[in-house]
Amino acid sequence: MQYTYVTEDLKKKMKNLRREFHRYPETAWTEYRTAWRAAGELEKNGFQVYTGNAACCSDARMGLPSAAYLEACEQRALSEGVPKLIMERIGSGRTAVAGILKGKFPGPVRVLRFDMDALPVEEAETEKNRDYLSRHAGIMHACGHDGHMAAGLGLAEILEKNRDKIRGEIRLLFQPAEEGCRGARSLTEKGWLEGADELYCGHIGMGEKRLGNITACSGGFLATTKLDILFHGKPSHAAKAPEQGRNALLAAAVCTVNAYAISRSGRGEGRINIGRFSGGSGRNIIAGEARLEAETRGETSEVNQYMKDSLERVARASAAMYGTACEFLEQGESRTAASSPALAEKCRRAAESMGPGCVYRTTGVFGASEDAAELMGRLQEQGGEAAYFLFGTPLSAEHHQPEFDFDEEVLAVMAEFYSRILLD
Amino acid sequence: MQYTYVTEDLKKKMKNLRREFHRYPETAWTEYRTAWRAAGELEKNGFQVYTGNAACCSDARMGLPSAAYLEACEQRALSEGVPKLIMERIGSGRTAVAGILKGKFPGPVRVLRFDMDALPVEEAETEKNRDYLSRHAGIMHACGHDGHMAAGLGLAEILEKNRDKIRGEIRLLFQPAEEGCRGARSLTEKGWLEGADELYCGHIGMGEKRLGNITACSGGFLATTKLDILFHGKPSHAAKAPEQGRNALLAAAVCTVNAYAISRSGRGEGRINIGRFSGGSGRNIIAGEARLEAETRGETSEVNQYMKDSLERVARASAAMYGTACEFLEQGESRTAASSPALAEKCRRAAESMGPGCVYRTTGVFGASEDAAELMGRLQEQGGEAAYFLFGTPLSAEHHQPEFDFDEEVLAVMAEFYSRILLD
Amino acid sequence: MQYTYVTEDLKKKMKNLRREFHRYPETAWTEYRTAWRAAGELEKNGFQVYTGNAACCSDARMGLPSAAYLEACEQRALSEGVPKLIMERIGSGRTAVAGILKGKFPGPVRVLRFDMDALPVEEAETEKNRDYLSRHAGIMHACGHDGHMAAGLGLAEILEKNRDKIRGEIRLLFQPAEEGCRGARSLTEKGWLEGADELYCGHIGMGEKRLGNITACSGGFLATTKLDILFHGKPSHAAKAPEQGRNALLAAAVCTVNAYAISRSGRGEGRINIGRFSGGSGRNIIAGEARLEAETRGETSEVNQYMKDSLERVARASAAMYGTACEFLEQGESRTAASSPALAEKCRRAAESMGPGCVYRTTGVFGASEDAAELMGRLQEQGGEAAYFLFGTPLSAEHHQPEFDFDEEVLAVMAEFYSRILLD
Amino acid sequence: MQYTYVTEDLKKKMKNLRREFHRYPETAWTEYRTAWRAAGELEKNGFQVYTGNAACCSDARMGLPSAAYLEACEQRALSEGVPKLIMERIGSGRTAVAGILKGKFPGPVRVLRFDMDALPVEEAETEKNRDYLSRHAGIMHACGHDGHMAAGLGLAEILEKNRDKIRGEIRLLFQPAEEGCRGARSLTEKGWLEGADELYCGHIGMGEKRLGNITACSGGFLATTKLDILFHGKPSHAAKAPEQGRNALLAAAVCTVNAYAISRSGRGEGRINIGRFSGGSGRNIIAGEARLEAETRGETSEVNQYMKDSLERVARASAAMYGTACEFLEQGESRTAASSPALAEKCRRAAESMGPGCVYRTTGVFGASEDAAELMGRLQEQGGEAAYFLFGTPLSAEHHQPEFDFDEEVLAVMAEFYSRILLD
């Protein structure tokens, strides 16, 4: 690997940043400390920075946590150094950050997106991570977003140092709530793609295990819908009058089994999951309430729609079966997407210029959903081009696992690659 | 109604006690403030009082809450006035209280049981209860145990005042954790029925709506088993590798549906309920863990055993169906019971002596489970006699409902009736 | 046992008749040969005999088999000796037979019912039944109705011989289609209970194992509904376009599981069964059609109604869950009933007069459904009295089993008992 | 379309043959009349013909119907003209036919397969098919195999007329029981691929709607397993002793629902279907027996294996859940396959030589299973080449529908195309 832009010092800085983010993981819409640090770094590097209502369309946020949880996270962030004035701007889940750097020469508007949220996973301590183990119980950067941000902020420093070479305008977007596909719309609705020509997004790992591999995803993003289903029944005494209850828990169980039984489709692959189930108030009470957290996916938006329609039909029928009512709360949504062929050649050249260790490939397989698809699809619809890359790295465990960790060298690959695309 | 033992002052005192208990409801095994107050009243009335390890066989307690919850409740009780020295005795869920009063004359050993625990129900404020509304969020005396205790302590005062008339020995047992049939064994195993001749237990309401009715239950207590079922599977990414997961949530849902589908029995009525379901860690993860809180009941212990065996078979098969393992945690158990015919005549006379407003009846129907059955059955096995009474009162809502309340006049009926049995 | 009316010759005659009926069993609404023989015997004994439309209200018949099956059974009956002219009267499932004998003296109108239909059970050959084994493949008198008829016709001969002693009018009803509670209404609607004062029905066996026991059922008949549920979906190729199908078989399977899961009721015991399931047209086709044969029962008509309403709700929801339609075809229905107390004393005397071997008892337990309840309830509603008896006999296997058989001595007990009631 | 080999007379002959086959459809393993006619035509055209045990490995047949059904079909075929002597050879389901024609010149051994079986579908009468409507109630050539045979026999006549041009050896195989993937093994095990170099199979329609389109399937055959699952329980009286039964029908229903709920796989598309369900003996009996007809499919054999393993696990657990036993009867199996690239060029040339109306394409999508895959895979494993073609034709309804019909011109396309491959 040949690095032109990434120095040893920058490598070290990115590593430190990543580890700091890793120590203070924050879940979707509570990335207060994270946003504060990202905004600070961008400012230091001469970016025009936008936060709070200036960065984020509040009404377009999906799957916001409870006010109580937001509040508790704000307190934690304040105790960890976020100034009160900043919190006034970004509190209540307004955690998006955007930084703009304008070049000296006219040129295209290019946007890069980095995601910020961590996951509700309890980190497992290992020999390696002892130094930067999560300090937030039950929360962990188990997907690599800490690395994405570190690379993005490393890139910011490179851009600042190479400001003379910048043509047009560069927008770095730090997105909240990528998990669950809940946050991208708060950026698109705010207008961050207006006038944009190119969009670059990416992810470390995701099946790419070899450091140096850069793989453009020409497709395979699954369209997805995140849905909570609430069943409202009527409690009753389980021994004396079970027939007077309307068993919401049983309705939800029937819904669960039959959700998985939704017919496979000849039009493409679909997915369904009931990831959480909670219901009932006591052992000897016919349960009056139950909640399912569900998601559907589809190889195409059509298949996802088929899955979602089927799920809603199953849920409604399950509710009716036991005399209960059901309610749907949409918690997130994303679509399919594909890297624009028009960008392929330029990207390939950027990667190959990094030496023989850097292998550029394309794949049609992503096999999961990505909130980036919302940004990519939106830009492509308005005539722009978008690309999505996987940056290879060995992992110590799969994404979302308590032992997840990666080779931090990938941060250098990521920053260098983006730099070459933007500056060469 | 003619009261010989219950004075207007005592009525007022019982009402106040009941309302105090009502304000500070405590769920099973956390009746710290309750136990402290009960013990205090007994002592004041000259009873020899036993608490903590002296009252309660710790190993025989079932369905104990988590250490964290016990601890939190202890803190709350301390803040509400329980002295530290008392808490040292009764902490960690050792909340049983026993009071013994010996008469001047030789005579039988007679035991009365009063239950102390409240329910995890959020009380609804009404015109009537404004003054004594629960001060513990989400907890409520929604079954009437507050009334039982008040009547029991009123009885203690009567006994003290009529000590001269007492023959033999009277034991008043204040039992924790009646709900879920979890606490009676901690009393029987401690030996409180040793040498006992008669046992009296009872409940207000339970379908008896007319004030003055006293109904002896000649049967109909349902045998019951309380069981938690844990499913242990393997999480996996719901989109990329759903087939690698072992879906514990789905297994639990299948178990739930099929638990209700256990065949009715030609040998008697049974009941089954899955009262709580919690499973899964995140929407996009095939759930690795799930827990069900179940109970079975039977008109006879044989039918209950059939229900329980069937439930375990269904659970094991559900677990196997999705490649998961299951585990059973027994949380409570009770048996069937019947009032001893030998006591009937005496009780009838006691009731009828209270005037025409007091109607004594017997019924074979109880239709629920009662931890008292453990005490009754145990005493009857060793040759003693036991009786269970329902004390009629109009209710403002059914037992276990947020609006539950009763006519406090029933406390006088209960105290007077027991007094006549013990003293006349 | 002392027989006044039943002679050794009559015993032999009843045995032969029973064995003849046993050899030629006929299922509901196809009792052609049976009806012909019963009518012939009644005529021989001087009864005024009614058959075909004169005996049976065609529109009130429930659960009639297909025209093709009726036709096939008619052909079989013709080949077994039924004259064409008789078949013209009784063909198409008009198989009820009524015989009236008027006494010389004025007196009450008394009705006795005997049921005629056999079951779709393949008889097992034994040492004992070799001589009278069923000649109709897959059909068997596995419940004892052959015995009921033999006793009824034996009674007819006794009545004829004691005509002088008869007061009032005696109606012997030979009912088709008792199984499934499908035939009684065709008699009540025809008016056979008009003007009637007393009704006597009975059954051999049914848990009464001791020969000589005669037990009056004071209750315990389960109300019941027999229901076919048809699911209409849409077939599609299971590999190429499974999502285009509407899976009727899957809807029916969901209905089946959840039918059993209908909540037990605190108001009394219920029963549910899906006894048959047939669906689908080919292994590789999403099934477009499915049919369930269901029944509900209840300790009371209210509980049965609850079960039936719940089943229909479950079925409708199951159908909706998979985009299919469902249809209900009622196939039978009966109610609860109880023997009239007013008849008890007379019956007891009749039984006790038969000597010490004959033990008369009453029981509240029947535990199954009986089409007789329709007749009993109807008569009681219009002011008459009704009684239902179990006549004890050892069985070689339970009712409805391939090895079912009984002690033919019970026929004598039955005929003698009825004779004493009617003649003494 | 330019026809060199197919004359107007031959077109007419093929049409007549197809309509004759259509009039006398015969389901799997009962193609008696069909085999007799095919063998006769081959003989007439100078082929060495093999039938009965000489054509078919009896032990390798899968999913054979009952002896009674085979016998009934033999009687029908005899009544429709099949000579007794022929029936002695081919009776009992030995219906494969093979014809061999050796050329004058040395050359490759080339095999063509045509399938013979019809489907259990009741044909719908239309304006068009009145003349050749199925004469066998409930059976219909609803997939086009009648056309395949007619084209194959037309080809036989062409080969006879062009015998001088034939190099090597040509084997025409007429296969029974393609539906359900049950018959191919009886040919491979008999050795019909021994020494073979090339294999050609094909199907009309299957999504190819344009007459003249010839599409080589480069993949997409789904691996499949056909499985009957029997549940053995214990019957009991549904009202008196439901708890004593072991409900096989309920176990099968649970199996059905959960079979569909088998997790989708990240390794490729799968399919599952329970196409038929039959269970139970009577409405009021807890069902002692039930049978499911199931199939699994997979994009790869690995996925099919995953589906099959999962289905068996689900079935075993469903059986255990209700105390029943289950048994698996394998009824058919096929694998994935792909046309050999080595044949592609030759085939393309043959098609394109037929003029601009004939469009040759390749597709990776077949989307269903084909017993041909067994032959193709077997030959490819031993070093030979195989190709599978779809011959386009408009359809009046989808395959397997009662209104299915096609444009008989496709027979000429098929015969001409195969002739050019074999003779040019």
CSV table of C-alpha atoms in Angstrom, one decimal, chain C residues 72-350:
chain,number,residue,atom,x,y,z
C,72,ALA,CA,-74.8,-46.2,-3.7
C,73,CYS,CA,-76.3,-47.2,-0.3
C,74,GLU,CA,-79.7,-47.5,-1.9
C,75,GLN,CA,-78.3,-49.9,-4.5
C,76,ARG,CA,-76.7,-52.0,-1.7
C,77,ALA,CA,-79.9,-52.1,0.3
C,78,LEU,CA,-81.9,-53.2,-2.8
C,79,SER,CA,-79.4,-55.9,-3.4
C,80,GLU,CA,-79.9,-56.9,0.3
C,81,GLY,CA,-83.6,-57.4,-0.1
C,82,VAL,CA,-85.3,-54.1,0.4
C,83,PRO,CA,-88.3,-54.0,-2.0
C,84,LYS,CA,-88.3,-51.3,-4.6
C,85,LEU,CA,-91.6,-50.0,-3.5
C,86,ILE,CA,-90.3,-49.5,0.0
C,87,MET,CA,-87.2,-47.8,-1.3
C,88,GLU,CA,-89.3,-45.4,-3.3
C,89,ARG,CA,-90.8,-44.3,0.1
C,90,ILE,CA,-87.6,-44.1,2.1
C,91,GLY,CA,-84.9,-43.4,-0.5
C,92,SER,CA,-82.9,-40.2,-0.5
C,93,GLY,CA,-82.2,-40.4,3.2
C,94,ARG,CA,-85.8,-40.5,4.5
C,95,THR,CA,-85.0,-43.3,6.9
C,96,ALA,CA,-87.0,-42.4,10.1
C,97,VAL,CA,-89.6,-44.9,11.3
C,98,ALA,CA,-92.4,-44.4,13.8
C,99,GLY,CA,-94.8,-46.9,15.2
C,100,ILE,CA,-97.9,-46.1,17.2
C,101,LEU,CA,-99.9,-48.4,19.4
C,102,LYS,CA,-103.0,-47.1,21.1
C,103,GLY,CA,-104.1,-48.6,24.3
C,104,LYS,CA,-107.7,-49.5,25.2
C,105,PHE,CA,-107.8,-47.1,28.1
C,106,PRO,CA,-107.3,-43.4,28.1
C,107,GLY,CA,-103.9,-42.3,29.3
C,108,PRO,CA,-100.8,-40.4,28.6
C,109,VAL,CA,-98.9,-40.3,25.3
C,110,ARG,CA,-95.5,-41.9,25.9
C,111,VAL,CA,-92.6,-41.8,23.4
C,112,LEU,CA,-89.5,-44.0,23.3
C,113,ARG,CA,-86.6,-43.3,21.0
C,114,PHE,CA,-84.2,-45.8,19.6
C,115,ASP,CA,-81.3,-44.8,17.3
C,116,MET,CA,-80.4,-46.7,14.2
C,117,ASP,CA,-77.2,-45.5,12.6
C,118,ALA,CA,-73.8,-47.2,12.5
C,119,LEU,CA,-70.3,-45.7,12.3
C,120,PRO,CA,-67.6,-45.5,9.6
C,121,VAL,CA,-65.3,-47.8,11.6
C,122,GLU,CA,-63.7,-51.0,10.1
C,123,GLU,CA,-64.7,-53.8,12.5
C,124,ALA,CA,-62.1,-56.1,13.9
C,125,GLU,CA,-62.8,-59.8,13.7
C,126,THR,CA,-62.8,-61.6,17.1
C,127,GLU,CA,-63.5,-65.0,18.3
C,128,LYS,CA,-66.9,-63.8,19.5
C,129,ASN,CA,-68.2,-61.7,16.6
C,130,ARG,CA,-67.3,-64.1,13.8
C,131,ASP,CA,-70.9,-65.1,13.3
C,132,TYR,CA,-72.2,-61.6,13.0
C,133,LEU,CA,-69.3,-59.6,11.7
C,134,SER,CA,-70.2,-56.5,9.6
C,135,ARG,CA,-70.7,-57.3,6.0
C,136,HIS,CA,-70.2,-53.7,5.0
C,137,ALA,CA,-66.6,-52.8,4.6
C,138,GLY,CA,-65.6,-49.9,6.7
C,139,ILE,CA,-68.9,-49.6,8.5
C,140,MET,CA,-69.7,-51.0,11.9
C,141,HIS,CA,-72.3,-50.8,14.7
C,142,ALA,CA,-69.5,-49.7,17.1
C,143,CYS,CA,-71.7,-47.8,19.5
C,144,GLY,CA,-74.5,-50.3,20.3
C,145,HIS,CA,-77.4,-48.8,18.3
C,146,ASP,CA,-78.0,-52.3,16.9
C,147,GLY,CA,-78.8,-53.3,20.5
C,148,HIS,CA,-81.0,-50.4,21.1
C,149,MET,CA,-83.1,-51.3,18.1
C,150,ALA,CA,-83.3,-55.0,19.0
C,151,ALA,CA,-84.5,-54.0,22.5
C,152,GLY,CA,-87.0,-51.6,21.0
C,153,LEU,CA,-88.4,-54.2,18.7
C,154,GLY,CA,-88.5,-56.7,21.5
C,155,LEU,CA,-90.4,-54.1,23.5
C,156,ALA,CA,-92.9,-53.8,20.6
C,157,GLU,CA,-93.6,-57.5,20.8
C,158,ILE,CA,-94.2,-57.3,24.6
C,159,LEU,CA,-96.5,-54.4,24.1
C,160,GLU,CA,-98.5,-56.3,21.5
C,161,LYS,CA,-98.8,-59.2,23.8
C,162,ASN,CA,-99.9,-57.0,26.7
C,163,ARG,CA,-102.1,-54.7,24.7
C,164,ASP,CA,-104.8,-55.0,27.2
C,165,LYS,CA,-102.7,-53.3,29.9
C,166,ILE,CA,-101.8,-50.3,27.8
C,167,ARG,CA,-103.2,-47.0,28.8
C,168,GLY,CA,-103.0,-44.0,26.4
C,169,GLU,CA,-100.7,-44.1,23.4
C,170,ILE,CA,-97.2,-45.4,22.9
C,171,ARG,CA,-95.0,-44.1,20.1
C,172,LEU,CA,-91.8,-45.9,19.3
C,173,LEU,CA,-89.4,-43.7,17.3
C,174,PHE,CA,-86.6,-45.2,15.3
C,175,GLN,CA,-84.2,-42.3,14.7
C,176,PRO,CA,-81.7,-42.0,11.9
C,177,ALA,CA,-78.4,-40.2,12.3
C,178,GLU,CA,-77.9,-39.9,16.0
C,179,GLU,CA,-74.1,-39.8,15.5
C,180,GLY,CA,-73.2,-36.2,15.0
C,181,CYS,CA,-76.5,-35.0,16.4
C,182,ARG,CA,-78.1,-34.8,13.0
C,183,GLY,CA,-81.3,-36.6,13.1
C,184,ALA,CA,-83.5,-35.7,16.1
C,185,ARG,CA,-84.7,-32.5,14.6
C,186,SER,CA,-86.2,-34.4,11.6
C,187,LEU,CA,-88.5,-36.1,14.2
C,188,THR,CA,-89.3,-33.1,16.3
C,189,GLU,CA,-90.1,-31.0,13.3
C,190,LYS,CA,-92.4,-33.8,12.0
C,191,GLY,CA,-94.4,-33.4,15.2
C,192,TRP,CA,-93.7,-36.7,16.9
C,193,LEU,CA,-93.7,-34.9,20.3
C,194,GLU,CA,-97.0,-33.2,19.8
C,195,GLY,CA,-99.3,-34.0,22.6
C,196,ALA,CA,-96.7,-36.2,24.2
C,197,ASP,CA,-96.4,-36.5,28.0
C,198,GLU,CA,-93.4,-38.6,28.6
C,199,LEU,CA,-90.2,-39.4,26.7
C,200,TYR,CA,-87.8,-42.2,27.4
C,201,CYS,CA,-84.4,-42.6,25.8
C,202,GLY,CA,-81.3,-44.5,26.7
C,203,HIS,CA,-78.0,-46.0,25.8
C,204,ILE,CA,-76.2,-49.2,26.7
C,205,GLY,CA,-72.7,-49.0,28.1
C,206,MET,CA,-71.2,-45.4,28.2
C,207,GLY,CA,-69.1,-46.1,31.2
C,208,GLU,CA,-71.8,-48.2,33.0
C,209,LYS,CA,-70.0,-51.6,33.1
C,210,ARG,CA,-72.2,-53.7,35.4
C,211,LEU,CA,-75.0,-55.6,33.9
C,212,GLY,CA,-78.1,-54.7,35.8
C,213,ASN,CA,-77.2,-51.1,36.5
C,214,ILE,CA,-79.7,-48.6,35.3
C,215,THR,CA,-78.6,-45.1,35.7
C,216,ALA,CA,-80.7,-42.0,35.1
C,217,CYS,CA,-78.7,-39.1,33.7
C,218,SER,CA,-79.8,-36.0,35.6
C,219,GLY,CA,-77.5,-33.9,33.5
C,220,GLY,CA,-74.1,-33.7,31.9
C,221,PHE,CA,-75.1,-33.9,28.3
C,222,LEU,CA,-72.8,-31.6,26.4
C,223,ALA,CA,-74.2,-29.0,24.1
C,224,THR,CA,-72.5,-29.4,20.7
C,225,THR,CA,-72.2,-28.0,17.3
C,226,LYS,CA,-70.8,-29.8,14.3
C,227,LEU,CA,-69.3,-27.6,11.7
C,228,ASP,CA,-67.4,-28.0,8.4
C,229,ILE,CA,-65.1,-25.1,7.6
C,230,LEU,CA,-64.0,-24.7,4.0
C,231,PHE,CA,-61.1,-22.5,3.0
C,232,HIS,CA,-61.1,-21.2,-0.5
C,233,GLY,CA,-57.7,-19.8,-1.7
C,234,LYS,CA,-55.9,-19.8,-5.0
C,235,PRO,CA,-53.5,-22.4,-6.3
C,236,SER,CA,-50.1,-21.5,-7.8
C,237,HIS,CA,-46.9,-23.2,-8.7
C,238,ALA,CA,-45.0,-23.7,-5.4
C,239,ALA,CA,-41.6,-23.1,-6.9
C,240,LYS,CA,-42.1,-20.5,-9.7
C,241,ALA,CA,-44.7,-18.2,-8.1
C,242,PRO,CA,-45.5,-19.3,-4.5
C,243,GLU,CA,-46.3,-15.7,-3.6
C,244,GLN,CA,-49.2,-15.7,-6.1
C,245,GLY,CA,-51.0,-18.5,-4.3
C,246,ARG,CA,-53.4,-18.1,-1.5
C,247,ASN,CA,-52.6,-21.0,0.6
C,248,ALA,CA,-55.9,-22.5,1.8
C,249,LEU,CA,-54.1,-25.5,3.4
C,250,LEU,CA,-51.9,-23.3,5.5
C,251,ALA,CA,-54.8,-21.2,6.6
C,252,ALA,CA,-56.6,-24.4,7.6
C,253,ALA,CA,-53.5,-25.5,9.5
C,254,VAL,CA,-53.3,-22.2,11.4
C,255,CYS,CA,-57.0,-22.5,12.1
C,256,THR,CA,-56.5,-26.0,13.5
C,257,VAL,CA,-53.7,-25.1,15.9
C,258,ASN,CA,-55.5,-22.0,17.1
C,259,ALA,CA,-58.9,-23.7,17.4
C,260,TYR,CA,-57.4,-25.9,20.1
C,261,ALA,CA,-55.9,-22.8,21.7
C,262,ILE,CA,-59.3,-21.1,22.2
C,263,SER,CA,-59.2,-20.1,25.9
C,264,ARG,CA,-60.7,-22.3,28.5
C,265,SER,CA,-63.8,-20.7,30.1
C,266,GLY,CA,-64.4,-19.9,33.7
C,267,ARG,CA,-68.1,-20.6,33.0
C,268,GLY,CA,-67.8,-24.3,32.4
C,269,GLU,CA,-66.0,-27.0,30.5
C,270,GLY,CA,-65.8,-26.8,26.8
C,271,ARG,CA,-64.5,-29.1,24.1
C,272,ILE,CA,-63.1,-28.6,20.6
C,273,ASN,CA,-61.9,-31.0,18.0
C,274,ILE,CA,-60.8,-30.8,14.4
C,275,GLY,CA,-61.5,-34.4,13.6
C,276,ARG,CA,-60.7,-34.4,9.9
C,277,PHE,CA,-58.5,-32.3,7.6
C,278,SER,CA,-58.2,-32.6,3.9
C,279,GLY,CA,-56.6,-30.1,1.6
C,280,GLY,CA,-54.5,-29.5,-1.5
C,281,SER,CA,-54.4,-31.0,-4.9
C,282,GLY,CA,-50.7,-31.8,-5.5
C,283,ARG,CA,-47.4,-31.7,-3.8
C,284,ASN,CA,-46.0,-28.9,-5.9
C,285,ILE,CA,-49.0,-26.7,-5.9
C,286,ILE,CA,-49.8,-24.1,-3.3
C,287,ALA,CA,-53.1,-25.5,-2.1
C,288,GLY,CA,-56.2,-23.7,-3.3
C,289,GLU,CA,-58.8,-25.6,-1.1
C,290,ALA,CA,-59.0,-27.2,2.3
C,291,ARG,CA,-61.7,-28.5,4.5
C,292,LEU,CA,-61.9,-29.1,8.2
C,293,GLU,CA,-64.5,-31.1,10.1
C,294,ALA,CA,-64.9,-29.5,13.5
C,295,GLU,CA,-67.0,-29.8,16.6
C,296,THR,CA,-67.4,-27.8,19.7
C,297,ARG,CA,-69.1,-28.8,22.9
C,298,GLY,CA,-70.0,-27.1,26.2
C,299,GLU,CA,-71.2,-28.1,29.6
C,300,THR,CA,-73.9,-25.5,28.9
C,301,SER,CA,-75.3,-24.2,25.8
C,302,GLU,CA,-73.7,-20.9,26.7
C,303,VAL,CA,-70.2,-22.4,26.8
C,304,ASN,CA,-70.8,-24.2,23.5
C,305,GLN,CA,-71.9,-21.0,22.0
C,306,TYR,CA,-68.7,-19.4,23.3
C,307,MET,CA,-66.6,-22.2,21.7
C,308,LYS,CA,-68.5,-22.0,18.4
C,309,ASP,CA,-68.2,-18.2,18.2
C,310,SER,CA,-64.5,-18.4,19.1
C,311,LEU,CA,-63.9,-21.1,16.4
C,312,GLU,CA,-65.6,-19.0,13.8
C,313,ARG,CA,-63.5,-16.0,14.7
C,314,VAL,CA,-60.4,-18.1,14.6
C,315,ALA,CA,-61.3,-19.5,11.2
C,316,ARG,CA,-62.2,-16.1,9.7
C,317,ALA,CA,-58.9,-14.7,10.9
C,318,SER,CA,-56.9,-17.7,9.7
C,319,ALA,CA,-58.5,-17.3,6.3
C,320,ALA,CA,-57.8,-13.6,6.2
C,321,MET,CA,-54.2,-14.2,7.3
C,322,TYR,CA,-53.4,-15.9,4.0
C,323,GLY,CA,-55.8,-14.0,1.8
C,324,THR,CA,-58.3,-16.8,1.6
C,325,ALA,CA,-62.0,-16.9,2.2
C,326,CYS,CA,-63.8,-19.3,4.6
C,327,GLU,CA,-67.2,-20.8,4.6
C,328,PHE,CA,-69.1,-22.6,7.4
C,329,LEU,CA,-71.4,-25.5,6.8
C,330,GLU,CA,-73.3,-26.5,9.9
C,331,GLN,CA,-73.6,-30.3,10.1
C,332,GLY,CA,-75.3,-31.0,13.4
C,333,GLU,CA,-76.2,-29.5,16.7
C,334,SER,CA,-77.5,-30.5,20.0
C,335,ARG,CA,-78.2,-29.1,23.4
C,336,THR,CA,-77.8,-29.9,27.1
C,337,ALA,CA,-80.6,-31.8,28.8
C,338,ALA,CA,-81.5,-33.4,32.1
C,339,SER,CA,-83.9,-36.2,33.1
C,340,SER,CA,-87.0,-34.7,34.6
C,341,PRO,CA,-87.1,-35.2,38.4
C,342,ALA,CA,-90.9,-35.9,38.1
C,343,LEU,CA,-90.2,-39.3,36.5
C,344,ALA,CA,-87.5,-40.4,38.9
C,345,GLU,CA,-89.6,-42.1,41.5
C,346,LYS,CA,-91.6,-44.1,38.9
C,347,CYS,CA,-88.4,-45.2,37.2
C,348,ARG,CA,-86.7,-46.2,40.4
C,349,ARG,CA,-89.6,-48.4,41.3
C,350,ALA,CA,-89.6,-50.0,38.0
